Amino acid sequence: MLTNGPRGTNDILPQEVGKWHILEGKIRAWCERYRFGEIRTPIFEHTELFLRGVGETTDIVEKEMYTFTDRGDRSITLRPEGTASTVRAFLQHKLAGQAPLQKMYYMGPMFRYDRPQAGRYRQFHQFGVEMLGSSEAIADAETIVIALDILKELGLNDLEVHINSIGCPQCRQVHKEKLMEFLGDRLSELCPDCVSRFERNPLRILDCKNKKCQAIVSDAPAVMTCLCDECRTHFEKLQSYLQKLNVKYEVDTNLVRGLDYYTKTVFEIMYSGLGAQSTVCGGGRYDGLVEECGGPSTPAVGFAMGLERVLLTLEKMDIQLAVPQGIDLFIASMGEEAQVEAFSLLHQCRAHGLKAEMDYRKRSLKAQMKQANKLGAEKVVILGEEELNKGQAIIRLMETGEQLEVELSQLTEKLKG
Ligand code: ATP
Ligand code: MG
């Protein structure tokens, strides 16, 4: 119990964190280029926000939230996703008043009571972008393209991009009637979840993971066949922007997202090698959400990318991120006096920006050299009593084995070079 973390959680150990730093660094760099500003919202929110913002008929709200009552008797939920909080902050701080178009990104842990398996955890990390204030298809294209640029720089250029349009509420009403007519005779063959979805939100039946339900809906009328002129043009424009940038994509008329607030564009970036957890990035337009959260009608589009799934995809494709290895300097010392000197020298070297390490356990010189080797030190400074008495130290270049004696007073200068 005490020696195991909760199910579905992971520790990222120091030896593994390097690839996270690279991934996060590339994400931040691309967001700067695209001028998405980072927003950091709290890890927990009022439960109400997610009921409204994610939607009561979604898997997230129905069965995945970590909800508790705090000591002040408020219902609090650990954030299962980032869009609702971003919209809440957008309204709370009246960001629309500062600039009519807001481009924001977030990155951090999310919490869902999911069934843990490869690529599916109870605490996982998402990076997401949100563009609030534009209804134009070019905004949808911009979000898809930044996701692809990031993935491409990581070496993931062959992921599949699936796009679809689920229309506006008007198109969806037309579709809903057709869908209900189609499913009406087949209700008894659907899973119990879908039977309840039939009344509450039949579109979600298209998103069911149950194989039998998937087989039934494969012939169901697609929303695409019910799009109004405006939604159809919007979808065509999105495709023309993607084509202009030579983005390869597939129109997948079965693609619907589980969240209630999506309108028009939906998209997923997938890697089939991940099996059931094949979606690395999912997003779309959510023109209804800001109003749903109590704000003025505001068009918006965004996505969320699962960072564990990005790293898993890299692993499956055998792509290694160039995590920096090794250190600049190891300071080996013999004897109490030399150790004090080494400690001070180490401090100066670090102040000069060197990655430097020493021994903290009074081990033999041989053991210290071994450690320096293991750490991949480029140089080792050897400080023995004898050298110290002469006011000198030895610098050893580990690659060649070459050694030189240096005056202590010149040591930091020499090491910097
Ligand atoms: P899924 O159908 O796989 O459950 P979802 O529709 O619940 O996905 P979103 O809410 O759209 O997923 O989240 C966006 C992305 O976040 C997913 O595409 C995935 O990469 C990642 N993600 C979602 N849930 C988890 C989880 N439990 N563990 C790890 N990553 C996750
Ligand atoms: Mg899910």
Short mmCIF file of C-alpha atoms and ligand atoms in Angstrom, two decimals:
data_model
loop_
_atom_site.label_atom_id
_atom_site.label_comp_id
_atom_site.label_asym_id
_atom_site.label_seq_id
_atom_site.Cartn_x
_atom_site.Cartn_y
_atom_site.Cartn_z
CA MET A 1 0.00 0.00 0.00
CA LEU A 2 2.55 2.55 1.14
CA THR A 3 5.08 1.44 -1.43
CA ASN A 4 2.71 1.60 -4.39
CA GLY A 5 1.14 4.71 -5.87
CA PRO A 6 -2.60 4.68 -6.65
CA ARG A 7 -3.67 2.56 -9.66
CA GLY A 8 -3.37 4.39 -12.95
CA THR A 9 -0.74 6.86 -11.73
CA ASN A 10 2.88 7.00 -12.80
CA ASP A 11 6.10 8.31 -11.34
CA ILE A 12 8.36 9.98 -13.85
CA LEU A 13 11.82 9.21 -12.55
CA PRO A 14 14.89 11.43 -13.04
CA GLN A 15 16.29 9.01 -15.63
CA GLU A 16 13.09 9.25 -17.70
CA VAL A 17 12.27 12.91 -17.27
CA GLY A 18 14.69 14.01 -20.02
CA LYS A 19 12.29 13.05 -22.81
CA TRP A 20 9.47 14.91 -21.07
CA HIS A 21 11.64 18.02 -20.95
CA ILE A 22 12.35 17.75 -24.67
CA LEU A 23 8.70 17.18 -25.54
CA GLU A 24 7.54 20.04 -23.33
CA GLY A 25 10.32 22.30 -24.65
CA LYS A 26 9.35 21.70 -28.27
CA ILE A 27 5.69 22.30 -27.47
CA ARG A 28 6.51 25.60 -25.78
CA ALA A 29 8.78 26.70 -28.62
CA TRP A 30 6.10 25.98 -31.26
CA CYS A 31 3.45 27.74 -29.19
CA GLU A 32 5.67 30.82 -29.06
CA ARG A 33 6.11 30.77 -32.82
CA TYR A 34 2.38 30.44 -33.33
CA ARG A 35 1.77 33.02 -30.61
CA PHE A 36 -0.30 30.86 -28.30
CA GLY A 37 0.15 32.17 -24.75
CA GLU A 38 0.32 29.74 -21.86
CA ILE A 39 -2.53 29.70 -19.37
CA ARG A 40 -2.16 27.91 -16.04
CA THR A 41 -5.45 27.17 -14.37
CA PRO A 42 -6.01 25.34 -11.05
CA ILE A 43 -5.85 21.57 -10.83
CA PHE A 44 -9.30 21.59 -9.22
CA GLU A 45 -12.45 23.51 -10.04
CA HIS A 46 -16.07 23.64 -8.90
CA THR A 47 -17.70 20.42 -10.08
CA GLU A 48 -20.43 22.49 -11.72
CA LEU A 49 -17.95 23.82 -14.28
CA PHE A 50 -17.34 20.37 -15.72
CA LEU A 51 -21.00 19.34 -15.54
CA ARG A 52 -21.74 22.32 -17.75
CA GLY A 53 -18.52 22.65 -19.69
CA VAL A 54 -17.88 19.01 -20.51
CA GLY A 55 -21.48 17.90 -20.67
CA GLU A 56 -23.63 15.70 -18.47
CA THR A 57 -23.95 12.89 -21.01
CA THR A 58 -20.24 12.43 -21.59
CA ASP A 59 -18.19 9.50 -20.27
CA ILE A 60 -16.08 12.02 -18.38
CA VAL A 61 -18.98 13.37 -16.35
CA GLU A 62 -20.92 10.12 -16.16
CA LYS A 63 -18.17 7.92 -14.86
CA GLU A 64 -14.68 9.36 -14.84
CA MET A 65 -14.47 12.39 -12.56
CA TYR A 66 -12.58 12.58 -9.29
CA THR A 67 -15.12 14.51 -7.27
CA PHE A 68 -15.05 15.20 -3.56
CA THR A 69 -16.57 17.50 -1.00
CA ASP A 70 -14.03 19.82 0.58
CA ARG A 71 -14.01 20.87 4.22
CA GLY A 72 -16.15 23.86 3.38
CA ASP A 73 -18.82 21.52 1.96
CA ARG A 74 -18.20 22.50 -1.67
CA SER A 75 -18.20 19.97 -4.47
CA ILE A 76 -14.78 20.02 -6.06
CA THR A 77 -13.46 18.03 -9.03
CA LEU A 78 -9.90 17.38 -10.15
CA ARG A 79 -9.77 18.68 -13.71
CA PRO A 80 -10.44 15.90 -16.26
CA GLU A 81 -9.56 18.17 -19.20
CA GLY A 82 -8.43 21.73 -19.87
CA THR A 83 -11.00 23.42 -22.07
CA ALA A 84 -13.66 24.15 -19.45
CA SER A 85 -11.13 25.79 -17.13
CA THR A 86 -9.69 27.86 -19.97
CA VAL A 87 -13.15 29.10 -20.89
CA ARG A 88 -13.91 29.83 -17.23
CA ALA A 89 -10.72 31.90 -16.95
CA PHE A 90 -11.47 33.61 -20.29
CA LEU A 91 -14.79 34.77 -18.86
CA GLN A 92 -13.59 35.48 -15.33
CA HIS A 93 -10.79 37.76 -16.53
CA LYS A 94 -12.83 39.25 -19.37
CA LEU A 95 -10.11 38.38 -21.85
CA ALA A 96 -12.35 39.09 -24.82
CA GLY A 97 -12.27 42.75 -23.76
CA GLN A 98 -8.46 42.77 -24.03
CA ALA A 99 -8.31 41.23 -27.49
CA PRO A 100 -11.15 39.81 -29.54
CA LEU A 101 -9.08 36.80 -30.57
CA GLN A 102 -7.41 34.81 -27.81
CA LYS A 103 -4.88 32.08 -28.51
CA MET A 104 -3.99 30.09 -25.43
CA TYR A 105 -2.34 26.80 -24.56
CA TYR A 106 -2.10 24.70 -21.44
CA MET A 107 -0.02 21.73 -20.41
CA GLY A 108 -0.29 19.62 -17.30
CA PRO A 109 -1.86 16.71 -15.45
CA MET A 110 -5.50 15.69 -15.91
CA PHE A 111 -7.46 13.18 -13.84
CA ARG A 112 -9.99 10.61 -14.99
CA TYR A 113 -11.23 7.42 -13.43
CA ASP A 114 -10.42 5.46 -16.61
CA ARG A 115 -9.57 1.75 -16.82
CA PRO A 116 -5.77 1.78 -16.64
CA GLN A 117 -3.91 0.15 -19.53
CA ALA A 118 -1.14 1.15 -21.93
CA GLY A 119 -1.85 4.74 -22.98
CA ARG A 120 -4.72 5.12 -20.51
CA TYR A 121 -4.08 6.30 -16.98
CA ARG A 122 -5.93 7.99 -14.13
CA GLN A 123 -3.44 10.82 -13.96
CA PHE A 124 -2.10 11.72 -17.38
CA HIS A 125 -0.81 14.81 -19.13
CA GLN A 126 -2.36 16.88 -21.83
CA PHE A 127 -1.14 19.73 -23.93
CA GLY A 128 -3.95 21.65 -25.54
CA VAL A 129 -4.57 24.84 -27.46
CA GLU A 130 -7.70 26.97 -27.57
CA MET A 131 -8.47 29.75 -30.03
CA LEU A 132 -11.40 31.84 -28.88
CA GLY A 133 -13.10 34.50 -30.99
CA SER A 134 -12.93 33.28 -34.59
CA SER A 135 -15.60 31.30 -36.38
CA GLU A 136 -13.48 31.05 -39.53
CA ALA A 137 -12.25 27.70 -40.81
CA ILE A 138 -8.72 29.12 -40.96
CA ALA A 139 -8.67 29.00 -37.16
CA ASP A 140 -9.57 25.29 -37.26
CA ALA A 141 -6.74 24.77 -39.75
CA GLU A 142 -4.29 26.68 -37.54
CA THR A 143 -4.94 24.35 -34.58
CA ILE A 144 -4.56 21.19 -36.69
CA VAL A 145 -1.38 22.51 -38.23
CA ILE A 146 0.35 23.44 -34.97
CA ALA A 147 -0.33 19.93 -33.64
CA LEU A 148 1.16 18.42 -36.79
CA ASP A 149 4.20 20.71 -36.69
CA ILE A 150 5.00 19.64 -33.15
CA LEU A 151 4.53 15.96 -33.92
CA LYS A 152 6.57 16.29 -37.09
CA GLU A 153 9.50 17.86 -35.28
CA LEU A 154 9.47 14.89 -32.93
CA GLY A 155 9.81 12.62 -35.94
CA LEU A 156 6.15 11.65 -36.13
CA ASN A 157 5.26 12.63 -39.69
CA ASP A 158 3.19 9.64 -40.64
CA LEU A 159 0.31 9.95 -38.24
CA GLU A 160 -3.19 9.82 -39.66
CA VAL A 161 -5.28 12.96 -39.60
CA HIS A 162 -9.02 12.31 -39.56
CA ILE A 163 -11.43 15.18 -39.96
CA ASN A 164 -15.19 15.45 -40.02
CA SER A 165 -17.92 18.01 -39.50
CA ILE A 166 -20.74 17.39 -37.07
CA GLY A 167 -22.50 20.57 -38.13
CA CYS A 168 -24.30 23.18 -36.10
CA PRO A 169 -27.25 22.50 -33.76
CA GLN A 170 -29.63 22.87 -36.73
CA CYS A 171 -27.87 20.23 -38.85
CA ARG A 172 -27.61 18.04 -35.82
CA GLN A 173 -31.35 18.22 -35.19
CA VAL A 174 -32.01 16.99 -38.72
CA HIS A 175 -29.42 14.27 -38.25
CA LYS A 176 -30.73 13.31 -34.84
CA GLU A 177 -34.15 12.55 -36.27
CA LYS A 178 -32.69 10.42 -39.06
CA LEU A 179 -30.40 8.66 -36.62
CA MET A 180 -33.18 7.92 -34.16
CA GLU A 181 -35.28 6.55 -36.96
CA PHE A 182 -32.41 4.32 -38.05
CA LEU A 183 -31.61 3.12 -34.53
CA GLY A 184 -35.22 2.80 -33.40
CA ASP A 185 -35.58 -0.78 -34.71
CA ARG A 186 -32.18 -1.84 -33.46
CA LEU A 187 -32.40 -0.64 -29.86
CA SER A 188 -32.42 -4.14 -28.42
CA GLU A 189 -29.05 -4.86 -30.05
CA LEU A 190 -27.31 -1.86 -28.50
CA CYS A 191 -25.30 -1.93 -25.26
CA PRO A 192 -27.10 -0.60 -22.14
CA ASP A 193 -25.07 2.65 -22.26
CA CYS A 194 -26.23 3.29 -25.81
CA VAL A 195 -29.83 2.52 -24.95
CA SER A 196 -29.71 5.36 -22.45
CA ARG A 197 -27.80 7.54 -24.94
CA PHE A 198 -30.62 7.00 -27.43
CA GLU A 199 -32.87 9.28 -25.41
CA ARG A 200 -30.26 11.64 -24.03
CA ASN A 201 -27.70 12.17 -26.81
CA PRO A 202 -27.97 9.70 -29.70
CA LEU A 203 -24.96 11.22 -31.50
CA ARG A 204 -22.81 9.66 -28.83
CA ILE A 205 -23.86 6.19 -29.94
CA LEU A 206 -21.64 6.78 -32.98
CA ASP A 207 -18.75 7.16 -30.55
CA CYS A 208 -19.39 3.95 -28.57
CA LYS A 209 -16.37 1.69 -28.11
CA ASN A 210 -18.49 -1.48 -27.99
CA LYS A 211 -17.78 -3.57 -31.12
CA LYS A 212 -21.40 -4.59 -31.60
CA CYS A 213 -22.61 -0.99 -31.39
CA GLN A 214 -19.87 0.05 -33.82
CA ALA A 215 -21.05 -2.57 -36.32
CA ILE A 216 -24.63 -1.37 -36.06
CA VAL A 217 -23.80 2.31 -36.50
CA SER A 218 -21.40 1.72 -39.38
CA ASP A 219 -24.43 1.96 -41.70
CA ALA A 220 -26.13 4.78 -39.79
CA PRO A 221 -26.78 8.07 -41.59
CA ALA A 222 -23.71 10.33 -41.21
CA VAL A 223 -24.06 13.93 -40.00
CA MET A 224 -22.20 14.87 -43.18
CA THR A 225 -25.33 14.08 -45.18
CA CYS A 226 -27.33 16.60 -43.11
CA LEU A 227 -25.04 19.65 -43.19
CA CYS A 228 -26.56 23.04 -43.92
CA ASP A 229 -24.92 25.24 -46.55
CA GLU A 230 -22.94 27.25 -44.04
CA CYS A 231 -21.52 24.19 -42.31
CA ARG A 232 -20.73 22.54 -45.62
CA THR A 233 -18.84 25.62 -46.87
CA HIS A 234 -16.98 25.84 -43.56
CA PHE A 235 -15.84 22.23 -43.93
CA GLU A 236 -14.79 22.79 -47.54
CA LYS A 237 -12.78 25.85 -46.55
CA LEU A 238 -11.01 23.91 -43.81
CA GLN A 239 -10.01 21.34 -46.40
CA SER A 240 -8.74 23.96 -48.81
CA TYR A 241 -6.49 25.43 -46.09
CA LEU A 242 -5.14 22.00 -45.25
CA GLN A 243 -4.54 21.23 -48.92
CA LYS A 244 -2.72 24.52 -49.37
CA LEU A 245 -0.29 23.41 -46.66
CA ASN A 246 -0.02 19.90 -48.13
CA VAL A 247 -1.51 18.30 -45.04
CA LYS A 248 -2.61 14.74 -45.74
CA TYR A 249 -5.96 13.98 -44.15
CA GLU A 250 -8.92 11.68 -44.44
CA VAL A 251 -12.55 12.66 -44.15
CA ASP A 252 -13.97 10.22 -41.63
CA THR A 253 -17.73 10.64 -41.52
CA ASN A 254 -17.97 8.32 -38.52
CA LEU A 255 -15.79 10.55 -36.41
CA VAL A 256 -17.71 12.27 -33.65
CA ARG A 257 -16.26 13.50 -30.38
CA GLY A 258 -17.80 12.53 -27.07
CA LEU A 259 -18.17 16.07 -25.82
CA ASP A 260 -21.49 17.86 -26.14
CA TYR A 261 -20.22 21.31 -26.97
CA TYR A 262 -18.48 20.47 -30.26
CA THR A 263 -19.85 22.04 -33.45
CA LYS A 264 -18.71 21.78 -37.07
CA THR A 265 -15.10 20.56 -37.25
CA VAL A 266 -13.93 17.52 -35.30
CA PHE A 267 -10.55 15.95 -35.82
CA GLU A 268 -8.26 13.30 -34.47
CA ILE A 269 -4.62 12.56 -35.05
CA MET A 270 -4.02 8.86 -34.66
CA TYR A 271 -1.36 6.21 -34.67
CA SER A 272 -2.84 2.77 -35.25
CA GLY A 273 0.17 1.12 -33.60
CA LEU A 274 -1.24 2.19 -30.24
CA GLY A 275 -4.18 -0.25 -30.54
CA ALA A 276 -7.31 0.77 -28.66
CA GLN A 277 -5.59 3.95 -27.43
CA SER A 278 -4.76 5.12 -30.94
CA THR A 279 -5.84 8.75 -30.64
CA VAL A 280 -2.88 10.95 -29.82
CA CYS A 281 -4.69 14.23 -30.30
CA GLY A 282 -8.36 15.09 -30.53
CA GLY A 283 -10.12 18.35 -30.99
CA GLY A 284 -12.54 20.47 -32.86
CA ARG A 285 -14.75 23.49 -32.83
CA TYR A 286 -16.92 24.29 -29.83
CA ASP A 287 -18.95 27.33 -30.73
CA GLY A 288 -21.55 26.54 -28.06
CA LEU A 289 -19.35 26.24 -25.01
CA VAL A 290 -18.66 29.80 -23.92
CA GLU A 291 -22.37 30.58 -23.90
CA GLU A 292 -23.06 27.31 -22.09
CA CYS A 293 -20.65 28.52 -19.39
CA GLY A 294 -22.55 31.76 -18.96
CA GLY A 295 -20.64 34.03 -21.35
CA PRO A 296 -21.54 35.79 -24.58
CA SER A 297 -21.76 33.63 -27.68
CA THR A 298 -18.12 33.13 -28.73
CA PRO A 299 -16.85 30.83 -31.47
CA ALA A 300 -13.88 28.70 -30.50
CA VAL A 301 -11.72 25.80 -31.61
CA GLY A 302 -9.02 23.73 -29.95
CA PHE A 303 -7.57 20.32 -29.25
CA ALA A 304 -5.96 18.25 -26.53
CA MET A 305 -2.97 16.00 -27.06
CA GLY A 306 -2.16 13.14 -24.71
CA LEU A 307 1.53 13.43 -23.89
CA GLU A 308 1.91 9.84 -22.65
CA ARG A 309 0.48 8.71 -25.97
CA VAL A 310 2.96 10.88 -27.87
CA LEU A 311 5.82 9.28 -25.94
CA LEU A 312 4.36 5.80 -26.46
CA THR A 313 4.10 6.45 -30.19
CA LEU A 314 7.74 7.49 -30.26
CA GLU A 315 8.66 4.28 -28.46
CA LYS A 316 6.60 2.12 -30.82
CA MET A 317 8.24 3.81 -33.78
CA ASP A 318 11.65 3.36 -32.20
CA ILE A 319 12.37 7.07 -32.21
CA GLN A 320 14.70 8.25 -29.47
CA LEU A 321 14.66 11.89 -28.43
CA ALA A 322 18.12 13.39 -28.12
CA VAL A 323 18.24 13.65 -24.34
CA PRO A 324 21.48 15.40 -23.32
CA GLN A 325 23.81 12.97 -21.57
CA GLY A 326 26.90 13.46 -19.49
CA ILE A 327 28.28 16.31 -17.40
CA ASP A 328 31.01 18.86 -17.95
CA LEU A 329 33.04 18.19 -14.88
CA PHE A 330 33.65 15.87 -11.96
CA ILE A 331 35.85 16.98 -9.10
CA ALA A 332 37.66 14.14 -7.38
CA SER A 333 39.43 14.86 -4.12
CA MET A 334 41.46 12.98 -1.54
CA GLY A 335 41.54 14.03 2.11
CA GLU A 336 39.47 16.36 4.24
CA GLU A 337 41.21 19.59 3.23
CA ALA A 338 41.05 18.79 -0.48
CA GLN A 339 37.36 17.95 -0.16
CA VAL A 340 36.61 21.39 1.29
CA GLU A 341 38.55 22.94 -1.58
CA ALA A 342 36.69 20.73 -4.08
CA PHE A 343 33.34 21.78 -2.64
CA SER A 344 34.20 25.45 -3.09
CA LEU A 345 35.58 24.89 -6.59
CA LEU A 346 32.45 22.95 -7.53
CA HIS A 347 30.34 25.87 -6.40
CA GLN A 348 32.33 28.31 -8.54
CA CYS A 349 32.15 26.07 -11.59
CA ARG A 350 28.38 25.75 -11.26
CA ALA A 351 28.15 29.52 -10.98
CA HIS A 352 29.97 29.64 -14.33
CA GLY A 353 27.28 27.45 -15.82
CA LEU A 354 29.06 24.10 -15.78
CA LYS A 355 27.24 20.86 -15.03
CA ALA A 356 29.47 19.62 -12.25
CA GLU A 357 29.47 16.91 -9.62
CA MET A 358 31.64 15.50 -6.81
CA ASP A 359 31.65 12.62 -4.37
CA TYR A 360 29.78 13.10 -1.10
CA ARG A 361 30.74 9.87 0.60
CA LYS A 362 34.52 10.04 1.11
CA ARG A 363 35.15 7.27 -1.34
CA SER A 364 38.53 6.22 -2.75
CA LEU A 365 40.03 8.06 -5.71
CA LYS A 366 39.49 4.94 -7.81
CA ALA A 367 35.80 4.85 -6.91
CA GLN A 368 35.49 8.57 -7.69
CA MET A 369 37.08 8.12 -11.13
CA LYS A 370 34.68 5.28 -11.80
CA GLN A 371 31.77 7.48 -10.83
CA ALA A 372 33.07 10.29 -13.08
CA ASN A 373 33.16 7.84 -15.95
CA LYS A 374 29.68 6.58 -15.26
CA LEU A 375 28.35 10.14 -15.21
CA GLY A 376 29.99 10.77 -18.57
CA ALA A 377 32.16 13.62 -17.29
CA GLU A 378 34.09 15.39 -20.00
CA LYS A 379 36.78 16.53 -17.57
CA VAL A 380 37.82 15.46 -14.10
CA VAL A 381 39.70 17.71 -11.71
CA ILE A 382 41.83 15.76 -9.29
CA LEU A 383 42.59 17.51 -6.04
CA GLY A 384 44.97 15.56 -3.83
CA GLU A 385 46.78 16.72 -0.72
CA GLU A 386 50.06 16.77 -2.60
CA GLU A 387 48.66 18.93 -5.40
CA LEU A 388 46.96 21.19 -2.91
CA ASN A 389 50.23 21.82 -1.06
CA LYS A 390 51.76 22.95 -4.36
CA GLY A 391 48.73 25.15 -5.05
CA GLN A 392 47.88 22.99 -8.03
CA ALA A 393 45.30 20.59 -9.39
CA ILE A 394 45.23 18.05 -12.20
CA ILE A 395 42.75 18.29 -15.04
CA ARG A 396 42.11 15.01 -16.83
CA LEU A 397 40.39 15.00 -20.22
CA MET A 398 38.38 11.82 -20.08
CA GLU A 399 38.16 11.16 -23.79
CA THR A 400 41.91 11.14 -24.44
CA GLY A 401 43.24 10.46 -20.93
CA GLU A 402 45.45 13.50 -21.29
CA GLN A 403 46.36 15.17 -17.97
CA LEU A 404 47.63 18.65 -17.22
CA GLU A 405 48.71 20.40 -14.06
CA VAL A 406 47.11 23.75 -13.46
CA GLU A 407 47.57 26.47 -10.83
CA LEU A 408 44.53 26.55 -8.55
CA SER A 409 44.14 30.27 -9.19
CA GLN A 410 43.68 29.61 -12.92
CA LEU A 411 41.52 26.55 -12.60
CA THR A 412 38.06 28.03 -13.19
CA GLU A 413 39.33 30.01 -16.18
CA LYS A 414 40.80 26.84 -17.70
CA LEU A 415 37.65 24.81 -17.02
CA LYS A 416 35.34 27.30 -18.63
CA GLY A 417 37.16 27.03 -21.95
P1 ATP B 1 -10.48 8.05 -25.46
O1 ATP B 1 -11.53 7.80 -26.48
O2 ATP B 1 -9.14 7.41 -25.78
O3 ATP B 1 -10.93 7.81 -24.05
P2 ATP B 1 -11.17 10.79 -25.13
O4 ATP B 1 -12.16 11.07 -26.17
O5 ATP B 1 -11.64 10.52 -23.74
O6 ATP B 1 -10.18 9.60 -25.57
P3 ATP B 1 -10.17 13.50 -25.04
O7 ATP B 1 -11.05 13.85 -23.90
O8 ATP B 1 -10.47 14.05 -26.36
O9 ATP B 1 -10.04 11.91 -25.12
O10 ATP B 1 -8.66 13.82 -24.66
C1 ATP B 1 -7.68 14.16 -25.66
C2 ATP B 1 -6.52 13.23 -25.62
O11 ATP B 1 -6.04 13.04 -24.28
C3 ATP B 1 -6.81 11.82 -26.09
O12 ATP B 1 -6.80 11.75 -27.48
C4 ATP B 1 -5.65 11.06 -25.49
O13 ATP B 1 -4.47 11.23 -26.25
C5 ATP B 1 -5.49 11.73 -24.16
N1 ATP B 1 -6.18 10.98 -23.10
C6 ATP B 1 -7.50 10.99 -22.79
N2 ATP B 1 -7.75 10.19 -21.74
C7 ATP B 1 -6.56 9.66 -21.36
C8 ATP B 1 -6.14 8.78 -20.33
N3 ATP B 1 -7.00 8.29 -19.45
N4 ATP B 1 -4.83 8.45 -20.25
C9 ATP B 1 -3.93 8.95 -21.13
N5 ATP B 1 -4.25 9.80 -22.12
C10 ATP B 1 -5.55 10.16 -22.24
MG MG B 2 -12.02 8.83 -22.64
#
